[in-house]
Coordinates of C-alpha atoms in Angstrom, one line a residue:
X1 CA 0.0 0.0 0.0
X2 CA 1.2 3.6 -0.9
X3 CA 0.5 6.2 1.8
X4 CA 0.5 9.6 1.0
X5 CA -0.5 13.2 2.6
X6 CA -3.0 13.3 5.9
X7 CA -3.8 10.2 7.2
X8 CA -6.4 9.0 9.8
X9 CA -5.5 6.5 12.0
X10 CA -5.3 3.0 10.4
X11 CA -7.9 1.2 12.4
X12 CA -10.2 4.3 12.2
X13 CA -12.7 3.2 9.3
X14 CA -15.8 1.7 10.7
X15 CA -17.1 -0.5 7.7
X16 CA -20.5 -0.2 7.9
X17 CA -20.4 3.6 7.3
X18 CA -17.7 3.6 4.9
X19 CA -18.4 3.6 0.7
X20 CA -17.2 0.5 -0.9
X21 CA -14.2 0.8 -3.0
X22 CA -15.9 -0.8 -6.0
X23 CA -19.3 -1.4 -7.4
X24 CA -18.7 -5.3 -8.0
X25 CA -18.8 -5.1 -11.6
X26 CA -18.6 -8.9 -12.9
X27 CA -15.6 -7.7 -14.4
X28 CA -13.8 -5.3 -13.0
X29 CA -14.7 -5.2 -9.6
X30 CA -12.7 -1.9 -8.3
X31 CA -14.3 0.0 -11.0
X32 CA -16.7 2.6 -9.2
X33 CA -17.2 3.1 -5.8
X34 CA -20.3 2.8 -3.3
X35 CA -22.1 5.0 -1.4
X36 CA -22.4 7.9 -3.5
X37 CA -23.6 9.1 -6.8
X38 CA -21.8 12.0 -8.5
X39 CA -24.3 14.2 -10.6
X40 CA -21.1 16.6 -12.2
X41 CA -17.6 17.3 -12.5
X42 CA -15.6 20.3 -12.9
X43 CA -12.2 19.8 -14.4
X44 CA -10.0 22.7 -14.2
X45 CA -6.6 21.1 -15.9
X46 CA -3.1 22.4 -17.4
X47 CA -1.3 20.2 -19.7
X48 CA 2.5 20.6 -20.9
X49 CA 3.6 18.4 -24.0
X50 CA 7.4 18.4 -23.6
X51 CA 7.3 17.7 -19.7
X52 CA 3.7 14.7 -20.3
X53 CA 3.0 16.7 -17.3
X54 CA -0.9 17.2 -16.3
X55 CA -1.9 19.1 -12.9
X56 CA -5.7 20.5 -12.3
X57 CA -8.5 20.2 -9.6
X58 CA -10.8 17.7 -10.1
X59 CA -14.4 19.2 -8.1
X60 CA -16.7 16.4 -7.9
X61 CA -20.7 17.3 -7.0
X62 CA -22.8 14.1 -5.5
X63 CA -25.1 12.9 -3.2
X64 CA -24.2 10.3 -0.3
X65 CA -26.6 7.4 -0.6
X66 CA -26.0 6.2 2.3
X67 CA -24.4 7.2 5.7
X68 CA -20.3 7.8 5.5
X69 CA -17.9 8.7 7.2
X70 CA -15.3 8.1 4.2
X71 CA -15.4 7.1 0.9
X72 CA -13.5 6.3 -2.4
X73 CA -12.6 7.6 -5.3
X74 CA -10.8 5.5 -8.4
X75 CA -7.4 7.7 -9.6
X76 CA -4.5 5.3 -11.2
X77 CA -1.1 7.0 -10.6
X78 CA -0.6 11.1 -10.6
X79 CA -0.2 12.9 -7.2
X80 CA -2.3 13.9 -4.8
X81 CA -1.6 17.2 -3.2
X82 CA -5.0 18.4 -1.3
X83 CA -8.8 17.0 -0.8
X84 CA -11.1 19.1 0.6
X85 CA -15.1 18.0 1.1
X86 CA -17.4 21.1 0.7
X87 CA -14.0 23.5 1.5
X88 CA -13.0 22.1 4.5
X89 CA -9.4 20.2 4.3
X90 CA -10.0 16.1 4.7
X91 CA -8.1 13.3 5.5
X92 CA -6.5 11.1 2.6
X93 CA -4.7 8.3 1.9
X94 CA -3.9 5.7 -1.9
X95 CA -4.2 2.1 -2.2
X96 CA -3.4 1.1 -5.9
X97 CA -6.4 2.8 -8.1
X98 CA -8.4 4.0 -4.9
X99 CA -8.0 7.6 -3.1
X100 CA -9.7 7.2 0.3
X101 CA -11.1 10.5 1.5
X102 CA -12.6 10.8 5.1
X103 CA -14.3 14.0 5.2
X104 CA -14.1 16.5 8.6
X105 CA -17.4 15.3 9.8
X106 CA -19.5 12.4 8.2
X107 CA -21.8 12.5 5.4
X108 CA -25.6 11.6 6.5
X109 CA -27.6 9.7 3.5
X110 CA -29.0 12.3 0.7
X111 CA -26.3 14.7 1.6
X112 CA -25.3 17.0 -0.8
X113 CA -21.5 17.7 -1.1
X114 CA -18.5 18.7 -3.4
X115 CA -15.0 17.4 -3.1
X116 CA -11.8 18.7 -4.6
X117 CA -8.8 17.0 -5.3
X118 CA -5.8 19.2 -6.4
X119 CA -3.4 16.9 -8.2
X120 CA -0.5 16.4 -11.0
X121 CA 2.2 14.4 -12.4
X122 CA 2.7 12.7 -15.7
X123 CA -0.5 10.1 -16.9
X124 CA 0.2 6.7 -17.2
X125 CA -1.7 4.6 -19.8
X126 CA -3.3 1.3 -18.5
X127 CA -3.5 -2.4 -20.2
X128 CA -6.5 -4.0 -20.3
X129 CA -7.0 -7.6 -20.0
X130 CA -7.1 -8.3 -23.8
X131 CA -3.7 -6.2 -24.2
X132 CA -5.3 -3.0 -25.5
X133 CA -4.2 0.5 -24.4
X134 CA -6.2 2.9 -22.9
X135 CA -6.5 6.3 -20.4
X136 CA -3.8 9.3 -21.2
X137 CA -2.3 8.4 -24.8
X138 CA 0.6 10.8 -25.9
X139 CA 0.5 11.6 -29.4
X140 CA 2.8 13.0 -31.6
X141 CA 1.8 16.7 -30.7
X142 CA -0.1 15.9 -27.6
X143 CA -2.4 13.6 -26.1
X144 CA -5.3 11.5 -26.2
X145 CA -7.3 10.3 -23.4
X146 CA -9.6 6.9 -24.4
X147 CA -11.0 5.9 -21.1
X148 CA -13.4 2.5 -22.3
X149 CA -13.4 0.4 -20.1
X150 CA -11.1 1.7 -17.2
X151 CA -9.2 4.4 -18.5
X152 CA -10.8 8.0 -17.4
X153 CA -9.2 7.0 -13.8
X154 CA -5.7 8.2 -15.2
X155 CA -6.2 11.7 -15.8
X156 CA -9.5 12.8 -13.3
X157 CA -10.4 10.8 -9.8
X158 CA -14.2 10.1 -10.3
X159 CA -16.3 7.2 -9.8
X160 CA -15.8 5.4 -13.1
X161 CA -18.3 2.8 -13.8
X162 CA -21.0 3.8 -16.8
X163 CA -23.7 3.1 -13.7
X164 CA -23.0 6.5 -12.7
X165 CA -23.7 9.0 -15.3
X166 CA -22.8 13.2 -14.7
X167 CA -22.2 16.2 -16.5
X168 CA -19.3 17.6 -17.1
X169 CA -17.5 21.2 -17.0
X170 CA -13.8 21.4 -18.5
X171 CA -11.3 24.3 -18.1
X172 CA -8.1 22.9 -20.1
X173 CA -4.9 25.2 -20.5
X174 CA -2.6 24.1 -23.2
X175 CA 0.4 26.2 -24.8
X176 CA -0.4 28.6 -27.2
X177 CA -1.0 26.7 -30.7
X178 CA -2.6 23.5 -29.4
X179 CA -5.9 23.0 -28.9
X180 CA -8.0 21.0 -26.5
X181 CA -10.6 18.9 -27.6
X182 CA -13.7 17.3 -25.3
X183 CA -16.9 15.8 -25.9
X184 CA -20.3 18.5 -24.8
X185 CA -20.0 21.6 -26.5
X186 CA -17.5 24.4 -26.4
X187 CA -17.7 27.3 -24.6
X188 CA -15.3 30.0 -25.0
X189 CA -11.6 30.1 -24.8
X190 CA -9.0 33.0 -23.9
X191 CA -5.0 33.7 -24.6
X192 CA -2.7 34.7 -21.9
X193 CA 1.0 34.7 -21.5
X194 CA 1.7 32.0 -24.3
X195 CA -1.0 30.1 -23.0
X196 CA -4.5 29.2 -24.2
X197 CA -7.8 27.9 -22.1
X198 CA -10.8 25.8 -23.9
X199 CA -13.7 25.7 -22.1
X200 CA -15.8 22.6 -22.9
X201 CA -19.2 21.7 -21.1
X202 CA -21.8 18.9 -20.9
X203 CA -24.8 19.4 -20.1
X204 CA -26.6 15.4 -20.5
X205 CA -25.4 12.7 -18.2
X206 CA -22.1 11.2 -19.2
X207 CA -20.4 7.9 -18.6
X208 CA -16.7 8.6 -17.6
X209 CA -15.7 5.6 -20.2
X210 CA -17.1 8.3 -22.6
X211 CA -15.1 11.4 -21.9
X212 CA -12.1 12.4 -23.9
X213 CA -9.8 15.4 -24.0
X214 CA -8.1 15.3 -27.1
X215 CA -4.5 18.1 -27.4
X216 CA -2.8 18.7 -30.2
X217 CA -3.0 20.6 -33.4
X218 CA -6.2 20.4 -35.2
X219 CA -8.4 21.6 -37.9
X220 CA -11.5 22.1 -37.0
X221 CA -14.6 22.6 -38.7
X222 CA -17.7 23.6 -37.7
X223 CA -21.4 22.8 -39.6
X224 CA -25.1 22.0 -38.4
X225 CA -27.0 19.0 -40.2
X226 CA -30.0 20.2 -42.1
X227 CA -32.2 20.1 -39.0
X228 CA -29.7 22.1 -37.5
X229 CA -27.9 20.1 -35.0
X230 CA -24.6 21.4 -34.3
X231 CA -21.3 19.7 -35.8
X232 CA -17.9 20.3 -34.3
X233 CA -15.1 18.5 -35.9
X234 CA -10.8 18.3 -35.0
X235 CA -9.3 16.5 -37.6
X236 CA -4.7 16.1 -37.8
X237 CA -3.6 18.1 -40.1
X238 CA -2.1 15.4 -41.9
X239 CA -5.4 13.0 -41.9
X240 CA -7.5 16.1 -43.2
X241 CA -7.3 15.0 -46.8
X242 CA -7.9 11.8 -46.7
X243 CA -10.8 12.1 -43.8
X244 CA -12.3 14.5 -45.9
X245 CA -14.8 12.7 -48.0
X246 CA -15.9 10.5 -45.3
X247 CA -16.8 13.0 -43.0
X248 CA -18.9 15.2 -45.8
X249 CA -21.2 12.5 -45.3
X250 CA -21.4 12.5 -41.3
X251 CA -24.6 15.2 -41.5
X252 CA -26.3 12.3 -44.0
X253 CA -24.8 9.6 -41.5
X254 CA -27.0 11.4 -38.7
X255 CA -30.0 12.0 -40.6
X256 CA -30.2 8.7 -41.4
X257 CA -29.4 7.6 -37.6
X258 CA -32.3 9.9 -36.2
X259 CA -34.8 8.4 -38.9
X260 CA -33.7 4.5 -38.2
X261 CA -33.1 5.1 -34.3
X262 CA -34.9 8.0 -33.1
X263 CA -34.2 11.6 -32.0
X264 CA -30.2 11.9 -31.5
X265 CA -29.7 11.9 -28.0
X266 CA -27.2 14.9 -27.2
X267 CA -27.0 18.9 -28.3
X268 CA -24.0 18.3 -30.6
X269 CA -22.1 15.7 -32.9
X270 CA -18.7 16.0 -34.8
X271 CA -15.6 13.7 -34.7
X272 CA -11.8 13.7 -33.7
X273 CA -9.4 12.1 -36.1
X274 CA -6.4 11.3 -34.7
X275 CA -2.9 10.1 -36.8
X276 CA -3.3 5.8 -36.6
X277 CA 0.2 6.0 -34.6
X278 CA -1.4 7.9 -31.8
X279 CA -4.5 5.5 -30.9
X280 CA -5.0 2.3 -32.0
X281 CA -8.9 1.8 -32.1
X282 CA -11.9 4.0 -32.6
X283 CA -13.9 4.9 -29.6
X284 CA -16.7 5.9 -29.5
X285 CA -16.6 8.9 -27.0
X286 CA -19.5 10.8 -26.5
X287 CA -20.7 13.8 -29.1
X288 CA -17.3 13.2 -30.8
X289 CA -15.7 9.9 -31.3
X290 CA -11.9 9.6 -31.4
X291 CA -10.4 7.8 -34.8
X292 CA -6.9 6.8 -35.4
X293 CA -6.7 8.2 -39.0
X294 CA -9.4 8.8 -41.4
X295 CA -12.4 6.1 -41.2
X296 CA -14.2 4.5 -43.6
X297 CA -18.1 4.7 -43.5
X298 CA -19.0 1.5 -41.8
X299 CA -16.7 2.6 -38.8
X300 CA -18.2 6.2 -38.6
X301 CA -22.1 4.2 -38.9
X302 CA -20.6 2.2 -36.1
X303 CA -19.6 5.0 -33.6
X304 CA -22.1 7.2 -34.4
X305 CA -25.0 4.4 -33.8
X306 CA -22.9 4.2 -30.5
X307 CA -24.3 7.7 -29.8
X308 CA -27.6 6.0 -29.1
X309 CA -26.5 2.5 -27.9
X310 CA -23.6 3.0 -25.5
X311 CA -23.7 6.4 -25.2
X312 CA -27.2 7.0 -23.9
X313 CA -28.6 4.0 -23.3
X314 CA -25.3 2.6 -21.5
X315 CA -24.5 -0.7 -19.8
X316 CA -25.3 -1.1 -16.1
X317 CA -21.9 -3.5 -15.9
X318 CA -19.4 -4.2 -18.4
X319 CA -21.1 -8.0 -19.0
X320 CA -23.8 -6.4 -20.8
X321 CA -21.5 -4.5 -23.3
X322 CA -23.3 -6.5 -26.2
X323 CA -26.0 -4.3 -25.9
X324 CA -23.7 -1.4 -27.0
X325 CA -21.5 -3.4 -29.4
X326 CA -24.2 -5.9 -31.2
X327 CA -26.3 -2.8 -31.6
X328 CA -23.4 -0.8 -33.2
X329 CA -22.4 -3.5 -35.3
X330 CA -26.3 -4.5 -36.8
X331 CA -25.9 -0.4 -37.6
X332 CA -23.5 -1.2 -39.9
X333 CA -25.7 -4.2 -41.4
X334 CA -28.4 -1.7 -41.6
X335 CA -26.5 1.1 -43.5
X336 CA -25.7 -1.5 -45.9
X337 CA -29.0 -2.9 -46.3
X338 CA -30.4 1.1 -47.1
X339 CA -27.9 2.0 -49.2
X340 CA -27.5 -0.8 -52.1
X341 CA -25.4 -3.5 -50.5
X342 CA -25.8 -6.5 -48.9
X343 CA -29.1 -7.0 -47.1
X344 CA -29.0 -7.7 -43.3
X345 CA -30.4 -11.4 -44.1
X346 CA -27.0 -12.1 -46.4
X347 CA -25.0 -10.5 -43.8
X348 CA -26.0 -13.0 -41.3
X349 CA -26.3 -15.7 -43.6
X350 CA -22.2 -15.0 -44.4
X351 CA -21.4 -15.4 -40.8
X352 CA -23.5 -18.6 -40.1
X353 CA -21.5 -20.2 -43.1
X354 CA -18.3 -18.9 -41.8
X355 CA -17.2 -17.0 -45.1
X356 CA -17.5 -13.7 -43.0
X357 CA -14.0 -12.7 -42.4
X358 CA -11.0 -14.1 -44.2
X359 CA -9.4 -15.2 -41.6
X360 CA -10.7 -19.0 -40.6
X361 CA -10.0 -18.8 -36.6
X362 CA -11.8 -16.0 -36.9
X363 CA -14.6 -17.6 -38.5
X364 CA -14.9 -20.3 -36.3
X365 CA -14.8 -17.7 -33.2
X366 CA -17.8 -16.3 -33.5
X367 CA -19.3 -19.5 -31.8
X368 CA -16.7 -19.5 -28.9
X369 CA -18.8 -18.1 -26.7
X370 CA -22.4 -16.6 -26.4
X371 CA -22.5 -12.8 -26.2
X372 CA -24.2 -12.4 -22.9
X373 CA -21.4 -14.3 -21.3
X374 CA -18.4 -13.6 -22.5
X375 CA -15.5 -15.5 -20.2
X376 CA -13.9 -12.6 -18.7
X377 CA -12.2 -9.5 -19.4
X378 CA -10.0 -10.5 -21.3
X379 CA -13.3 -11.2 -24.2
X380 CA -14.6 -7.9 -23.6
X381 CA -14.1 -7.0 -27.3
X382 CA -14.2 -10.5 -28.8
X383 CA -16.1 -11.6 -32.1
X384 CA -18.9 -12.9 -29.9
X385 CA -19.8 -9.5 -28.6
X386 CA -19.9 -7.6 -32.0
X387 CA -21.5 -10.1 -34.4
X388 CA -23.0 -12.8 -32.6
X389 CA -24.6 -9.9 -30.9
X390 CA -25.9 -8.6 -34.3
X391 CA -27.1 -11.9 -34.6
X392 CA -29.4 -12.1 -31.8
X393 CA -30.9 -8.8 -33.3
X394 CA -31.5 -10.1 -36.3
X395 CA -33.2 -13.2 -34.8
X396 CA -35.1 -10.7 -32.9
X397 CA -35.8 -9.1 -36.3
X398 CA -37.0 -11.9 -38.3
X399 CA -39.4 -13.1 -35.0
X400 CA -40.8 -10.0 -34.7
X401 CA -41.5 -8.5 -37.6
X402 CA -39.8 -5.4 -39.7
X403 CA -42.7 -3.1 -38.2
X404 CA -41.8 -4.1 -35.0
X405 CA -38.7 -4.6 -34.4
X406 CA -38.0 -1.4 -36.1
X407 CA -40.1 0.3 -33.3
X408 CA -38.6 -1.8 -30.5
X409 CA -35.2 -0.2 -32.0
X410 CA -36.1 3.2 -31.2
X411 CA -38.3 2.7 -27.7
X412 CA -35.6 0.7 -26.6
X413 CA -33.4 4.3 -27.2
X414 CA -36.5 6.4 -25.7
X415 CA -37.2 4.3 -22.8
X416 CA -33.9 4.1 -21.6
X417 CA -32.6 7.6 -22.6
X418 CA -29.6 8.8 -20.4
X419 CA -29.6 5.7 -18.6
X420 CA -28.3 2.2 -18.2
X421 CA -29.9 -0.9 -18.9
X422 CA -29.2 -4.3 -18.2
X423 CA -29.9 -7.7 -20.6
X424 CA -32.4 -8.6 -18.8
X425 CA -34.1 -5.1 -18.9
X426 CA -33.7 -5.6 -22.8
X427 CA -35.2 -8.9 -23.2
X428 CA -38.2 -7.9 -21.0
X429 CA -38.9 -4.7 -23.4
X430 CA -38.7 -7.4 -26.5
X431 CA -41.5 -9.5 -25.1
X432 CA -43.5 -6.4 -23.8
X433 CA -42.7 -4.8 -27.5
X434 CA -44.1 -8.0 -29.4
X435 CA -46.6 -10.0 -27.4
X436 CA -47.9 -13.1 -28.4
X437 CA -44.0 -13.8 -30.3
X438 CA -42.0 -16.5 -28.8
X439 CA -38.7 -15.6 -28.0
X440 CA -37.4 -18.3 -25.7
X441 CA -35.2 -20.3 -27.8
X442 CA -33.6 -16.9 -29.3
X443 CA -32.3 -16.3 -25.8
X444 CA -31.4 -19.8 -25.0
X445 CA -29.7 -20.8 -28.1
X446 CA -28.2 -17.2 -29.6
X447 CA -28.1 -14.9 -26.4
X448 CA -27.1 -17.8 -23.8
X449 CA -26.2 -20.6 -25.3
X450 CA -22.8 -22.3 -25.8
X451 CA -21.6 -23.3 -29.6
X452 CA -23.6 -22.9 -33.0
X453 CA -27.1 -23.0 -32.8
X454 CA -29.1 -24.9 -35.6
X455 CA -29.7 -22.7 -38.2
X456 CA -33.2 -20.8 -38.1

């Protein structure tokens, strides 16, 4: 254990009115923390490229749910240099990814309360289970923060776990030349003394998983679709020629989106396309997702439908991360289906014969394990998830009825608006959306079931 600044006494902490130091997600169970619900955060952060080194205050607004006397919040490295709870200096102390704070006087249930922690250092990046990269990403001009599933907790202590949503205020001070880039909306920036501020906010309940600060040196464009939502785009220089055509289409992308899933859930859209070298996977942050280099079409139909299905309807524990990644993906099918290629019926006919992807292994592992229970960690982002989720839609689909599963699509988005959902919540709305439609041996053969089902 790694002790740092004021520190109660060790056998102080009376469990029963202290927060948990994680939610209990199936898969990573220090994710999140218990006993309070944050409802905003104000980031006020500086950022130097040729030192890596970040320093800010992270102010967190939330609500005790319960009675405490301390609770947690997950930061992965940086250090911390004060914590105050509603201005009055607490008590602190770091255990790997948790930063224990024990406030002056204890917290009663449905309190109200704002703490602050002033910290800095240099971000580290963490590795996930299946090997990928993710939280503070330098770049060749700057940085990139990716924070699916567990990354946010490198560069702002919050309680990060997509059960517990907030809105978000950003203050970002870069040197002059660079920009910083969030997700929300932007709202004003100033010069000073070589160095400039961007002001970002967020005004609809976020998922920290879904915030990004993107710094570097951008192009940026700025548009409205034709029903005049606003677009705000920061594209590399060197990507802006070769991103170009695919992003003229992003306002048609939309429109399209809105008419096949309903209203678009947030008060702006636009992207950030990052050189391939600085991140290695599309994510689908929210209002702008981050690209490594230009993407093609499919990929932007894929992030964007993300908007909906992720983003706004988000899962309640990283298990049920089909919901976000089989939706996605039958977006893709979708797109295809509406705009001259293959219909979503050949599409899923492909993948049952296994002449989906060229490579064979990869074939064959669509069937290694059903999407709803994925092994571990480590399979968070497996074939299964993606297209075998698809799957399940479609079977949904063809049980259903076009009519109706085509309205299930966009309740399921209306219902659950700026929440999180569960599968379970989602195969309850599918039998309460088509009554009288058996769906039993979809979820026990495609949704639950181990191997290749017979063919429908």
């Amino acid at each position: 254990m790694t002790v740092t600044g004021c520190r109660a006494g060790a056998g102080d902490d009376d469990a029963a009115s202290r927060g948990a130091s994680g939610v209990g997600d199936p898969y990573f169970p220090k994710s999140g923390n218990g006993g309070f619900d944050v409802t905003h955060y104000g980031l006020d952060l500086a950022y130097a490229p040729d030192t890596h080194r970040l320093s800010g205050t992270a102010t967190l607004t939330a609500r005790a749910t319960r009675d405490l006397t301390a609770f947690n919040l997950d930061l992965e490295g940086m250090t911390v240099e004060k914590v105050t709870v509603d201005g009055a200096r607490a008590t602190w102390r770091r255990a790997g990814q948790e930063l224990t704070v024990r406030p002056p006087d204890g917290l009663g249930r449905h309190t109200r309360f704002r703490v602050a922690v002033r910290y800095s250092g240099v971000p580290v990046t963490v590795t996930d289970p299946d090997g990928t990269e993710g939280g503070w990403l330098r770049t060749a001009d700057g940085a990139v923060a990716l924070g699916q599933p567990r990354g946010s907790m490198t560069w702002f202590p919050g309680n990060h776990h997509p059960s517990d949503k907030a809105t978000y205020r950003l203050a970002v001070t870069v040197p002059e030349g660079l920009r910083a880039v969030s997700h929300g909306e932007p709202a004003g920036e100033e010069t000073e003394g070589g160095r400039t501020t961007y002001r970002w906010r967020t005004t609809e309940p976020t998922a920290s998983h879904a915030a990004t600060l993107a710094i570097g040196r951008y192009d940026v464009d700025r548009a409205t679709t034709g029903g005049g939502l606003p677009l705000y785009s920061a594209v590399d220089p060197e990507q802006a020629e070769e991103s170009g055509p695919v992003l003229r289409r992003l306002p048609g992308v939309l429109e399209w989106a809105e008419r096949t899933f309903g209203p678009y859930p947030f008060s702006s859209a636009g992207v950030i396309v990052e050189r391939p070298d600085d991140a290695g996977y599309a994510l689908e942050t929210q209002n702008r997702p981050v690209f490594p280099g230009a993407p093609d079409t499919w990929l932007l139909v894929h992030e964007i439908a993300h908007q909906w299905y992720g983003n706004s309807v988000s899962p309640r524990t990283w298990r049920d991360l089909w919901l976000s990644e089989g939706f996605a993906t039958y977006a893709e099918w979708l797109w295809d289906e509406d705009h001259g290629g293959d219909t979503a019926q050949e599409t899923f006919d492909t993948l049952y014969e296994g002449d989906y992807f060229d490579d064979e292994e990869e074939n064959d592992a669509l069937w290694s394990f059903p999407p709803a229970r994925s092994p571990g960690a480590a399979h968070l982002f497996d074939v299964p998830v993606y297209q075998r989720g698809a799957m399940v839609l479609h079977r949904i689909r063809q049980t259903a009825g076009d009519d109706a599963f085509f309205a299930l699509l966009r309740g399921w988005a209306r219902e659950h608006r700026h929440g999180t959902a569960d599968t379970g919540d989602f195969t309850a709305y599918v039998e309460k959306s088509a009554p009288g439609k058996d769906f039993e041996g979809i979820w026990a053969d495609w949704l639950y079931g181990e191997g290749k089902p017979e063919r429908p």
